[in-house]
Coordinates of C-alpha atoms in Angstrom, one line a residue:
M1 CA 0.0 0.0 0.0
S2 CA 2.9 2.4 0.9
D3 CA 4.4 2.3 -2.6
R4 CA 1.2 3.2 -4.2
L5 CA 0.5 6.0 -1.7
A6 CA 4.0 7.5 -2.3
A7 CA 3.2 7.9 -6.0
A8 CA -0.3 9.2 -5.5
P9 CA -1.3 12.8 -5.9
L10 CA -1.1 14.9 -2.8
R11 CA -4.9 14.9 -2.2
A12 CA -5.0 11.1 -2.2
L13 CA -2.1 10.9 0.2
L14 CA -3.7 13.4 2.7
A15 CA -7.0 11.5 2.5
A16 CA -5.4 8.2 3.2
V17 CA -3.4 9.6 6.1
A18 CA -6.5 11.1 7.6
V19 CA -8.1 7.6 7.9
L20 CA -5.0 5.6 8.6
G21 CA -6.3 4.5 12.0
L22 CA -9.5 3.2 10.5
V23 CA -7.7 1.4 7.7
S24 CA -5.5 -0.5 10.1
A25 CA -8.5 -1.7 12.0
C26 CA -10.4 -2.9 8.9
A27 CA -10.5 -6.6 8.3
S28 CA -11.4 -6.4 4.6
V29 CA -8.8 -4.4 2.6
P30 CA -8.9 -4.5 -1.2
T31 CA -5.4 -5.1 -2.5
N32 CA -3.4 -1.9 -3.2
S33 CA -6.4 0.4 -2.4
P34 CA -6.9 2.6 0.7
V35 CA -10.2 2.0 2.3
V36 CA -12.3 3.4 5.2
S37 CA -15.4 2.1 7.0
G38 CA -18.5 4.2 6.5
S39 CA -22.2 4.2 5.8
G40 CA -21.7 5.1 2.2
G41 CA -24.9 7.2 2.1
D42 CA -26.6 10.0 3.9
E43 CA -29.4 7.8 5.3
G44 CA -27.2 5.5 7.4
G45 CA -28.2 2.3 9.2
D46 CA -28.1 -1.3 8.1
P47 CA -27.2 -2.9 5.7
Y48 CA -24.3 -0.4 5.4
R49 CA -22.9 -0.4 8.9
D50 CA -20.0 -2.6 7.8
Y51 CA -19.6 -1.0 4.4
V52 CA -16.0 -0.4 3.5
R53 CA -15.4 2.7 1.3
M54 CA -12.3 2.7 -1.0
L55 CA -10.3 5.9 -1.4
P56 CA -9.1 5.8 -5.0
A57 CA -5.6 7.1 -5.9
G58 CA -6.7 8.4 -9.4
P59 CA -4.5 8.3 -12.5
Q60 CA -0.8 8.2 -11.7
P61 CA 1.5 10.7 -13.5
G62 CA 3.6 9.0 -16.1
A63 CA 1.6 5.8 -16.1
D64 CA 1.9 3.7 -19.3
T65 CA -1.1 2.3 -21.2
E66 CA -1.3 -0.9 -19.2
G67 CA -0.7 0.9 -15.9
L68 CA -3.5 3.3 -16.7
I69 CA -6.0 0.5 -17.4
K70 CA -4.9 -1.3 -14.2
G71 CA -5.5 1.8 -12.2
F72 CA -8.9 2.4 -13.9
L73 CA -10.0 -1.1 -13.0
R74 CA -9.0 -0.6 -9.4
D75 CA -10.6 2.8 -9.0
M76 CA -13.8 1.6 -10.8
A77 CA -14.6 -0.1 -7.4
S78 CA -15.2 3.4 -5.9
F79 CA -18.9 4.2 -6.3
E80 CA -18.6 7.6 -4.7
D81 CA -20.2 10.5 -6.7
D82 CA -21.3 8.3 -9.6
H83 CA -17.8 6.8 -10.1
E84 CA -16.1 10.1 -10.3
A85 CA -12.7 8.5 -9.6
A86 CA -13.0 6.2 -12.6
K87 CA -14.1 9.1 -14.8
E88 CA -10.8 10.9 -14.1
Y89 CA -9.2 8.3 -16.4
L90 CA -11.3 9.4 -19.3
T91 CA -10.9 12.2 -21.8
P92 CA -13.1 15.2 -21.1
K93 CA -15.4 14.4 -24.0
T94 CA -15.7 10.7 -23.1
R95 CA -16.2 11.6 -19.4
A96 CA -19.3 13.7 -20.3
E97 CA -20.8 10.9 -22.4
W98 CA -19.9 7.7 -20.6
S99 CA -22.6 6.2 -18.3
S100 CA -21.8 4.0 -15.4
D101 CA -25.3 2.6 -15.3
G102 CA -24.6 -0.4 -17.5
P103 CA -24.2 -4.0 -16.4
V104 CA -21.3 -5.1 -14.2
L105 CA -19.0 -7.8 -15.5
V106 CA -17.3 -9.7 -12.7
Y107 CA -13.9 -11.4 -12.8
E108 CA -12.0 -13.3 -10.2
D109 CA -9.1 -10.9 -9.4
M110 CA -6.4 -8.8 -11.1
E111 CA -4.1 -11.9 -11.5
S112 CA -6.7 -13.6 -13.7
T113 CA -6.7 -10.7 -16.2
S114 CA -4.6 -10.3 -19.3
L115 CA -3.8 -6.9 -20.8
D116 CA -2.5 -6.6 -24.3
A117 CA -1.4 -3.0 -25.2
E118 CA -0.6 -1.8 -28.7
T119 CA 0.6 1.8 -29.5
A120 CA 0.0 3.4 -32.8
D121 CA 2.9 4.5 -35.0
D122 CA 2.4 8.1 -34.2
G123 CA 2.8 7.3 -30.5
N124 CA -0.2 9.4 -29.5
S125 CA -2.9 6.7 -29.5
A126 CA -3.1 3.1 -28.3
T127 CA -5.4 0.2 -27.6
V128 CA -5.5 -2.1 -24.6
R129 CA -7.3 -5.4 -24.8
L130 CA -8.7 -6.8 -21.5
Q131 CA -9.3 -10.5 -21.3
A132 CA -10.4 -12.5 -18.2
P133 CA -12.6 -15.5 -17.3
Q134 CA -16.0 -14.1 -16.4
V135 CA -17.4 -15.0 -13.1
A136 CA -20.8 -13.3 -13.4
T137 CA -22.9 -10.4 -14.6
I138 CA -24.7 -8.0 -12.4
H139 CA -27.6 -6.7 -14.5
R140 CA -29.1 -3.3 -14.4
N141 CA -32.0 -4.6 -12.4
G142 CA -29.6 -5.9 -9.7
Q143 CA -29.8 -9.6 -10.6
Y144 CA -26.5 -11.5 -10.1
A145 CA -26.2 -14.0 -12.9
P146 CA -23.3 -16.5 -12.6
A147 CA -21.6 -16.9 -16.0
G148 CA -21.1 -20.2 -17.8
E149 CA -17.8 -22.0 -17.3
E150 CA -16.5 -20.9 -20.8
S151 CA -17.7 -17.3 -20.5
A152 CA -15.0 -14.6 -20.8
I153 CA -14.6 -10.9 -20.7
D154 CA -13.0 -9.6 -23.9
V155 CA -13.1 -5.8 -24.4
T156 CA -10.8 -3.2 -25.9
F157 CA -10.1 0.3 -24.6
E158 CA -9.0 3.1 -26.9
L159 CA -6.5 5.5 -25.4
V160 CA -5.0 8.9 -26.5
Q161 CA -2.4 11.2 -24.9
N162 CA -3.6 14.6 -23.6
G163 CA -1.7 17.9 -23.8
D164 CA 0.4 16.9 -20.8
G165 CA 1.5 13.7 -22.4
E166 CA -0.7 11.6 -20.1
W167 CA -2.7 8.7 -21.4
R168 CA -6.5 8.9 -21.1
I169 CA -9.3 6.6 -22.3
R170 CA -11.1 7.8 -25.3
N171 CA -13.5 4.9 -26.0
L172 CA -14.8 2.2 -23.7
P173 CA -17.9 0.0 -23.2
E174 CA -20.7 1.4 -21.0
K175 CA -20.0 -1.3 -18.4
L176 CA -18.3 -1.7 -15.1
F177 CA -15.6 -4.3 -14.5
L178 CA -15.2 -5.5 -10.9
D179 CA -13.3 -8.4 -9.3
R180 CA -15.2 -10.7 -6.9
Q181 CA -13.7 -9.1 -3.8
D182 CA -14.8 -5.6 -4.9
V183 CA -18.3 -6.9 -5.5
G184 CA -18.4 -8.2 -1.9
R185 CA -17.2 -4.9 -0.6
A186 CA -19.2 -2.5 -2.7
Y187 CA -22.5 -4.3 -3.0
R188 CA -25.2 -5.5 -0.6
T189 CA -27.7 -8.2 -1.2
L190 CA -31.4 -7.4 -0.5
N191 CA -34.6 -9.2 -1.4
L192 CA -37.5 -7.9 -3.3
Y193 CA -40.6 -9.9 -2.4
Y194 CA -43.3 -11.2 -4.8
F195 CA -46.0 -13.9 -4.6
N196 CA -46.0 -17.5 -5.7
R197 CA -48.6 -18.4 -8.3
S198 CA -51.3 -19.0 -5.7
R199 CA -50.5 -15.7 -3.9
E200 CA -50.4 -17.6 -0.7
R201 CA -46.7 -17.1 0.1
L202 CA -44.1 -14.3 -0.4
V203 CA -41.1 -15.3 -2.5
P204 CA -37.6 -13.6 -2.2
D205 CA -36.0 -12.1 -5.3
P206 CA -32.4 -11.3 -4.4
V207 CA -30.8 -8.2 -5.9
L208 CA -27.5 -6.5 -5.5
L209 CA -27.4 -2.7 -4.8
P210 CA -24.3 -0.5 -4.4
A211 CA -23.6 0.0 -0.7
S212 CA -22.8 3.7 -1.3
S213 CA -26.4 4.4 -2.5
K214 CA -27.8 7.6 -1.0
R215 CA -31.4 6.7 -1.8
L216 CA -31.7 3.1 -0.9
P217 CA -35.3 3.0 0.5
T218 CA -36.8 4.8 -2.6
R219 CA -34.6 2.8 -5.0
L220 CA -35.7 -0.5 -3.4
V221 CA -39.4 0.4 -3.7
E222 CA -39.0 1.6 -7.3
M223 CA -37.4 -1.8 -8.1
L224 CA -40.2 -3.7 -6.3
V225 CA -42.9 -1.8 -8.2
A226 CA -41.1 -2.3 -11.5
G227 CA -41.4 -6.1 -11.2
P228 CA -39.2 -9.1 -10.5
T229 CA -35.9 -9.8 -12.2
D230 CA -36.0 -11.4 -15.6
W231 CA -35.0 -14.8 -14.3
L232 CA -37.7 -15.1 -11.7
A233 CA -40.5 -13.2 -13.5
P234 CA -42.1 -16.2 -15.2
A235 CA -42.5 -18.0 -11.8
V236 CA -43.9 -15.3 -9.6
R237 CA -46.7 -12.7 -9.4
S238 CA -46.7 -9.0 -8.4
T239 CA -49.7 -7.2 -7.2
F240 CA -48.3 -3.8 -8.4
P241 CA -49.9 -3.2 -11.9
N242 CA -47.6 -2.5 -14.8
D243 CA -49.6 0.4 -16.1
A244 CA -49.8 2.4 -12.8
E245 CA -47.8 5.6 -12.4
S246 CA -45.8 5.6 -9.2
D247 CA -43.8 8.1 -7.1
V248 CA -41.7 7.1 -4.1
S249 CA -40.4 9.4 -1.3
F250 CA -38.6 8.9 2.0
D251 CA -38.7 11.1 5.1
S252 CA -35.5 10.3 7.0
E253 CA -36.7 12.0 10.2
S254 CA -39.7 9.8 10.7
G255 CA -38.3 6.9 8.8
T256 CA -41.4 6.7 6.5
V257 CA -41.5 5.6 2.9
T258 CA -44.5 6.8 0.9
L259 CA -45.5 5.1 -2.3
E260 CA -48.0 7.0 -4.5
L261 CA -49.8 4.9 -7.1
D262 CA -52.2 6.4 -9.8
G263 CA -54.4 4.3 -12.1
G264 CA -55.0 0.6 -12.6
V265 CA -54.9 -0.4 -8.9
D266 CA -57.5 -2.9 -7.7
S267 CA -58.6 -2.4 -4.1
Q268 CA -58.5 -6.2 -3.7
D269 CA -54.7 -6.0 -4.0
H270 CA -54.1 -3.6 -1.1
F271 CA -53.3 -6.4 1.4
E272 CA -50.8 -8.1 -1.0
M273 CA -49.2 -4.7 -1.9
G274 CA -48.8 -4.0 1.8
A275 CA -47.3 -7.4 2.4
Q276 CA -44.7 -6.9 -0.4
L277 CA -43.8 -3.5 0.9
E278 CA -43.6 -4.6 4.6
R279 CA -41.3 -7.6 3.8
T280 CA -39.1 -5.7 1.4
L281 CA -38.6 -2.5 3.5
G282 CA -38.3 -4.4 6.7
Q283 CA -34.7 -5.2 5.7
L284 CA -33.7 -1.6 6.2
S285 CA -33.2 -0.4 9.8
Q286 CA -33.6 3.3 8.7
V287 CA -37.2 2.6 7.6
Q288 CA -39.7 2.5 10.4
N289 CA -43.0 2.4 8.5
F290 CA -44.5 2.9 5.1
Q291 CA -47.6 4.7 3.7
L292 CA -49.4 3.5 0.5
R293 CA -51.5 6.0 -1.3
V294 CA -53.7 5.0 -4.3
D295 CA -55.2 7.8 -6.5
G296 CA -54.4 10.3 -3.7
Q297 CA -56.1 8.4 -0.9
E298 CA -54.1 6.7 1.8
V299 CA -54.7 2.9 2.1
E300 CA -55.9 2.3 5.7
Y301 CA -54.6 -0.9 7.3
P302 CA -56.0 -2.3 10.6
D303 CA -54.2 -1.4 13.8
E304 CA -52.8 -4.9 14.0
A305 CA -50.9 -4.3 10.8
N306 CA -48.3 -2.8 13.0
R307 CA -46.4 -0.9 10.4
D308 CA -43.4 -0.4 12.7
L309 CA -41.2 -2.5 10.4
Q310 CA -38.5 -3.1 12.9
S311 CA -40.8 -5.0 15.3
D312 CA -42.6 -8.2 14.8
G313 CA -46.1 -7.7 13.4
A314 CA -48.6 -10.5 12.8
Y315 CA -50.9 -8.9 10.2
W316 CA -49.0 -10.3 7.2
E317 CA -47.9 -13.5 9.0
S318 CA -50.1 -15.7 6.8
V319 CA -48.1 -15.0 3.7
R320 CA -44.5 -14.7 5.1
P321 CA -41.8 -16.7 3.3
S322 CA -41.5 -20.3 4.3
G323 CA -44.2 -19.8 6.9
G324 CA -46.0 -22.5 8.9
L325 CA -42.9 -24.6 9.8
D326 CA -41.9 -23.1 13.1
D327 CA -43.1 -26.2 15.0
A328 CA -42.5 -28.8 12.3
S329 CA -41.3 -32.2 13.3
A330 CA -38.4 -34.0 11.7
Y331 CA -38.6 -37.5 10.4
F332 CA -36.1 -40.3 10.2
L333 CA -35.8 -44.1 9.6
R334 CA -34.9 -46.7 12.1
D335 CA -35.0 -50.4 11.2
G336 CA -37.3 -49.5 8.3
Q337 CA -39.8 -47.7 10.5
L338 CA -40.5 -44.0 10.2
W339 CA -40.2 -41.9 13.3
S340 CA -40.8 -38.3 14.1
L341 CA -38.7 -35.9 16.2
S342 CA -40.7 -33.1 17.7
A343 CA -39.5 -30.2 19.9
E344 CA -41.0 -27.1 21.4
G345 CA -39.3 -24.1 19.8
Q346 CA -35.9 -24.0 18.2
Y347 CA -33.9 -25.1 21.3
G348 CA -36.3 -27.6 22.9
S349 CA -35.3 -31.2 23.5
F350 CA -36.5 -33.7 20.9
E351 CA -39.2 -36.3 21.6
E352 CA -39.3 -39.5 19.4
T353 CA -42.6 -41.0 18.2
R354 CA -43.1 -43.9 15.8
L355 CA -45.6 -43.0 13.1
Q356 CA -48.9 -44.8 12.8
G357 CA -50.0 -46.9 9.8
A358 CA -47.7 -48.2 7.1
P359 CA -44.8 -45.7 7.6
G360 CA -44.4 -46.7 11.2
A361 CA -44.9 -50.4 10.5
G362 CA -41.7 -50.7 8.4
E363 CA -43.1 -53.6 6.3
V364 CA -42.1 -51.7 3.1
G365 CA -38.4 -50.9 3.1
L366 CA -37.6 -47.4 1.9
D367 CA -34.4 -46.1 0.5
Q368 CA -35.6 -42.4 0.7
H369 CA -38.6 -40.7 2.1
A370 CA -40.3 -37.3 2.0
V371 CA -43.1 -35.9 4.2
S372 CA -45.7 -33.4 2.9
L373 CA -45.8 -29.9 4.3
D374 CA -49.0 -30.6 6.2
E375 CA -47.3 -33.7 7.6
G376 CA -50.2 -35.9 6.5
S377 CA -48.6 -37.9 3.7
V378 CA -45.4 -39.9 3.4
A379 CA -43.8 -40.8 0.0
G380 CA -40.9 -43.1 -0.4
I381 CA -38.6 -44.8 -2.9
T382 CA -38.4 -48.5 -2.2
E383 CA -35.0 -50.1 -1.4
E384 CA -34.9 -51.6 -4.9
G385 CA -35.3 -48.1 -6.3
D386 CA -37.9 -49.2 -8.9
E387 CA -41.1 -48.0 -7.1
V388 CA -42.4 -44.8 -5.5
V389 CA -45.0 -45.5 -2.8
L390 CA -47.3 -43.1 -0.9
S391 CA -49.2 -43.4 2.4
G392 CA -51.1 -41.4 4.9
T393 CA -50.1 -41.2 8.5
S394 CA -53.3 -42.4 10.1
E395 CA -53.5 -45.7 12.0
N396 CA -55.0 -47.7 9.2
S397 CA -53.0 -46.2 6.3
H398 CA -51.2 -48.3 3.8
Y399 CA -48.7 -47.7 1.0
R400 CA -49.9 -47.6 -2.6
T401 CA -47.6 -47.5 -5.6
V402 CA -47.8 -44.3 -7.6
L403 CA -44.8 -44.9 -10.0
S404 CA -43.1 -48.1 -10.9
G405 CA -40.7 -49.7 -13.4
G406 CA -38.1 -46.9 -13.4
E407 CA -34.9 -46.1 -11.6
Y408 CA -35.9 -43.4 -9.1
D409 CA -33.3 -41.2 -7.5
A410 CA -35.0 -38.6 -5.3
L411 CA -38.4 -37.1 -4.3
S412 CA -39.8 -33.9 -2.7
W413 CA -43.1 -32.2 -1.8
D414 CA -43.9 -28.6 -2.7
G415 CA -46.2 -26.1 -1.0
Y416 CA -49.2 -27.0 -3.2
G417 CA -49.3 -30.6 -1.9
N418 CA -47.7 -32.0 -5.1
L419 CA -45.1 -34.8 -5.1
W420 CA -42.1 -34.5 -7.3
V421 CA -39.9 -37.5 -8.4
A422 CA -36.6 -37.6 -10.3
E423 CA -36.1 -40.7 -12.5
H424 CA -32.8 -41.7 -14.0
A425 CA -33.4 -41.8 -17.8
P426 CA -30.3 -42.9 -19.7
A427 CA -29.9 -41.7 -23.2
D428 CA -32.4 -43.2 -25.8
T429 CA -34.7 -44.6 -23.1
G430 CA -37.8 -43.3 -21.4
D431 CA -41.6 -43.4 -21.9
E432 CA -44.6 -41.1 -21.9
D433 CA -46.9 -43.3 -19.9
G434 CA -45.9 -42.4 -16.4
D435 CA -44.9 -45.9 -15.5
G436 CA -41.2 -45.7 -16.2
G437 CA -41.3 -48.3 -18.9
D438 CA -39.0 -48.6 -22.0
D439 CA -40.8 -46.6 -24.6
E440 CA -38.2 -44.9 -26.8
E441 CA -40.1 -41.6 -27.3
G442 CA -40.3 -40.0 -23.8
S443 CA -37.0 -38.1 -23.1
G444 CA -35.7 -38.7 -26.6
G445 CA -32.2 -39.3 -25.2
K446 CA -31.8 -35.6 -24.4
T447 CA -31.6 -35.8 -20.6
G448 CA -30.2 -38.0 -17.8
T449 CA -33.2 -37.3 -15.7
R450 CA -37.0 -37.3 -16.1
L451 CA -39.0 -35.2 -13.6
W452 CA -42.5 -36.3 -12.6
L453 CA -45.1 -34.2 -10.9
L454 CA -47.9 -36.0 -9.1
R455 CA -50.6 -33.4 -8.2
E456 CA -51.6 -34.1 -4.6
G457 CA -49.7 -37.4 -5.0
T458 CA -52.0 -38.9 -7.7
E459 CA -51.8 -38.5 -11.5
A460 CA -48.2 -38.4 -12.8
T461 CA -47.3 -35.7 -15.3
E462 CA -43.9 -35.3 -16.9
V463 CA -42.2 -32.0 -16.2
A464 CA -40.3 -30.3 -19.1
T465 CA -36.6 -29.8 -18.4
P466 CA -35.4 -28.0 -21.5
D467 CA -32.1 -26.8 -20.0
L468 CA -31.1 -30.0 -18.1
G469 CA -29.1 -31.5 -21.0
D470 CA -27.6 -34.9 -20.1
R471 CA -27.1 -34.1 -16.4
R472 CA -28.5 -36.5 -13.9
I473 CA -30.3 -35.2 -10.8
T474 CA -29.1 -37.3 -7.9
Q475 CA -30.9 -35.2 -5.2
F476 CA -33.3 -32.3 -5.3
R477 CA -35.7 -30.3 -3.2
V478 CA -38.5 -28.0 -4.4
S479 CA -38.7 -24.8 -2.3
R480 CA -41.6 -24.7 0.1
D481 CA -43.2 -21.8 -1.9
G482 CA -43.1 -24.0 -5.0
V483 CA -41.1 -21.5 -7.1
R484 CA -37.6 -22.9 -7.2
L485 CA -36.1 -26.4 -7.5
A486 CA -32.6 -26.9 -6.1
A487 CA -30.7 -29.9 -7.3
V488 CA -27.5 -31.8 -7.1
T489 CA -26.6 -32.7 -10.7
R490 CA -23.9 -34.8 -12.3
E491 CA -22.5 -35.1 -15.7
K492 CA -21.6 -38.7 -16.4
D493 CA -19.1 -39.7 -13.6
G494 CA -18.3 -36.1 -12.6
P495 CA -18.8 -34.6 -9.1
G496 CA -22.1 -33.4 -7.9
R497 CA -22.8 -29.7 -8.5
L498 CA -25.5 -27.4 -7.0
E499 CA -28.0 -25.7 -9.3
V500 CA -31.2 -23.8 -8.8
A501 CA -33.9 -23.6 -11.5
R502 CA -37.2 -21.8 -11.6
V503 CA -40.5 -23.7 -11.7
V504 CA -43.0 -22.3 -14.2
Y505 CA -46.7 -23.4 -14.6
G506 CA -47.9 -22.5 -18.1
E507 CA -50.6 -23.4 -20.6
Q508 CA -48.4 -26.2 -22.0
G509 CA -47.7 -27.7 -18.6
V510 CA -45.0 -27.4 -15.9
S511 CA -41.4 -26.7 -16.7
V512 CA -38.2 -26.5 -14.7
A513 CA -35.8 -24.2 -16.6
A514 CA -32.9 -21.8 -16.6
P515 CA -30.8 -23.5 -13.9
L516 CA -28.2 -21.3 -12.2
P517 CA -24.9 -22.7 -10.9
M518 CA -24.5 -22.1 -7.2
A519 CA -21.5 -22.4 -4.8
R520 CA -18.9 -22.9 -7.5
E521 CA -16.2 -22.8 -4.9
L522 CA -17.3 -26.3 -3.8
S523 CA -15.6 -29.2 -5.6
E524 CA -18.5 -31.5 -4.8
V525 CA -22.0 -31.4 -3.3
T526 CA -23.8 -34.6 -2.2
D527 CA -27.0 -33.5 -0.5
L528 CA -29.2 -30.4 0.1
A529 CA -32.2 -29.0 1.9
W530 CA -34.0 -25.7 1.9
H531 CA -33.1 -23.9 5.2
D532 CA -35.5 -21.0 4.5
A533 CA -36.8 -19.1 1.6
D534 CA -33.5 -17.7 0.4
R535 CA -30.9 -20.1 1.8
M536 CA -30.0 -23.8 1.3
A537 CA -28.2 -26.2 3.6
V538 CA -25.9 -28.5 1.7
L539 CA -23.3 -31.2 2.3
G540 CA -20.2 -30.5 0.3
K541 CA -16.5 -29.9 0.3
K542 CA -13.9 -27.7 -1.2
E543 CA -10.9 -29.0 -3.1
D544 CA -9.0 -31.5 -1.0
G545 CA -11.3 -30.7 2.0
A546 CA -13.6 -32.8 4.1
V547 CA -17.3 -33.0 3.6
Q548 CA -19.1 -30.6 5.9
G549 CA -22.4 -28.8 6.3
L550 CA -22.7 -25.4 4.5
L551 CA -25.2 -22.7 4.0
V552 CA -25.6 -21.3 0.5
S553 CA -27.4 -18.0 -0.3
L554 CA -29.7 -17.7 -3.3
D555 CA -28.1 -14.4 -4.3
G556 CA -25.3 -16.3 -6.1
S557 CA -22.6 -13.8 -5.1
T558 CA -22.1 -14.8 -1.5
G559 CA -19.7 -17.7 -0.7
A560 CA -20.9 -20.8 1.1
T561 CA -20.6 -20.4 4.9
S562 CA -19.6 -23.4 7.0
A563 CA -22.0 -25.1 9.4
G564 CA -19.3 -27.5 10.5
A565 CA -19.4 -31.3 10.8
P566 CA -19.7 -33.7 13.7
S567 CA -16.5 -35.2 14.9
G568 CA -15.6 -38.9 14.6
T569 CA -18.0 -39.7 11.8
N570 CA -19.0 -38.7 8.2
M571 CA -22.2 -36.9 7.3
T572 CA -24.4 -38.6 4.7
S573 CA -27.5 -36.4 4.6
V574 CA -28.7 -33.0 5.8
A575 CA -32.1 -31.6 6.9
A576 CA -33.1 -28.0 7.4
A577 CA -36.2 -25.8 8.0
P578 CA -36.9 -22.3 9.1
S579 CA -36.3 -21.7 12.9
R580 CA -35.4 -25.4 13.3
P581 CA -31.9 -26.8 14.1
L582 CA -29.9 -28.4 11.3
L583 CA -29.9 -32.1 11.3
A584 CA -27.5 -34.6 9.7
G585 CA -27.5 -38.4 9.2
T586 CA -24.2 -40.1 9.6
E587 CA -22.5 -43.1 8.2
D588 CA -22.8 -44.9 11.5
S589 CA -26.6 -44.4 11.6
E590 CA -26.9 -41.6 14.0
I591 CA -28.9 -38.4 13.9
R592 CA -26.8 -35.3 14.8
M593 CA -28.0 -31.8 15.5
T594 CA -26.6 -28.3 15.7
H595 CA -28.2 -25.0 16.9
D596 CA -25.1 -22.8 16.4
R597 CA -23.4 -24.4 13.3
V598 CA -20.4 -25.1 15.5
G599 CA -21.1 -28.0 17.8
W600 CA -23.0 -31.1 16.6
Q601 CA -24.8 -33.2 19.2
R602 CA -26.0 -36.7 19.0
V603 CA -29.9 -36.9 19.1
T604 CA -30.7 -40.6 18.5
D605 CA -30.0 -43.6 16.3
G606 CA -31.4 -43.5 12.8
D607 CA -30.9 -42.6 9.2
D608 CA -31.9 -40.0 6.6
P609 CA -33.5 -37.2 8.7
V610 CA -35.8 -34.8 6.8
Y611 CA -38.1 -31.9 7.6
P612 CA -41.4 -31.6 5.7
G613 CA -41.0 -30.7 2.0

């Protein structure tokens, strides 16, 4: 850092010295860039309390063409005053015309980049070509889209010398280029909230916003009203009409956000609009309440709506994400019998109960099982793997076969009471009859897996998987709101990878499409479960590491965080649910539990613990 400061202009040196004490205390320091902790905006509060502001050095006197572009890339990570620091690298004409509102191309780090400079014969102009493997794109609407494995950044900058003989950029793309570390420092992940197709449950739509934004509350509501990100849009519903005019304001003294809507608003949607606003704005500590005005009239909500967003209100409880599972039991197998584990609250001790009817009798051996969200139905794959059976949980219940004749890998329930099943379908095999036979039409050899949807556990319908290719789904879970499907997929004999696809119900049927790769830093993933609406718990490992429990965020930009692993044994499965402890099955047939993601305690003997879903 000192070498760079010594060469910096006097103003940058003085600014860095002024904050030296803060810099030394900061745990996240971008390489070769002075930084300082700060709110980044004039409204303060979370999520910016830990925001780290970079103090850019600006163009260095005498820098050659490559050095200028390297400095430009570093200072592009400063978002202050609409990227004023980066604009200093541009010619006056280009500075006036260039917009920083374009998409952001993300690369790993400076070491992954390649710069190829070429100076013209006259010595007054040059080009610098930037190449780097692309990690992701942050779209204008805030969506973080991981790039394909072969994606690359390949752009060329045109440079000229100014009257002082210094190089400046004359032509460049209207895009930002940031490394992964700068994205983590300069952006914050927030959720917009929309409804699933039945409008019974709110669904998170993660977006990334610059942490230096001075108008975050209004920007967040503007994005909410504009609609979901392109990826999620086909799978969710918004109650804000497309044709309504809107105006958003924020009173920082009272902490009140006011949304004005004019035209096209149905009074029947006022509850849902309030729910979307309450959940979205509740993430910001500087926002205390909101006001919704339609055609000049304030929408009156009952007193129990409790629009103090920083306290717990029950008015919109019925539609909260992943709701209804606070007291859910876990279920596990012991000697072929299905048992429940119930506890009062998140930290209560567990009580074991053997289920009634066929699941508890253990007369049908199960390799895998899944319990419906209402905890009234149990589905399972038999030990031979060629049948899927279904039973209730009453005393006289019995198993009935709902799919047979195939090689079934995994199953899951969604929030609509539908059972999902993944069937291994090798190339050039499959059928369309729902019985897993050998008809050669079916999957047409285009996929390693066929997905079946059994509405309320009855009639089987094949789900379209246009983007799955020849990957095989070895494990999957449908989100409890029914909008996403998270899967462990494999290509031939390759390692398991984590992907999340959207679930779309259309006139032509149901499709699972546009899978996004997640947690690429993991070399292998073996099992997964939905922890809550925007996080998954997985079993996985990094290169040359041991298998452990990890939490993976849906935003795609945040690295997997460790949930640890029990000592003295290997984990074979993981179970998770909102406000419930993480559970794991082990190779020595024990159920382990953790509340704090540090210590794992033995609960009981058994295998394959699951929560409903």
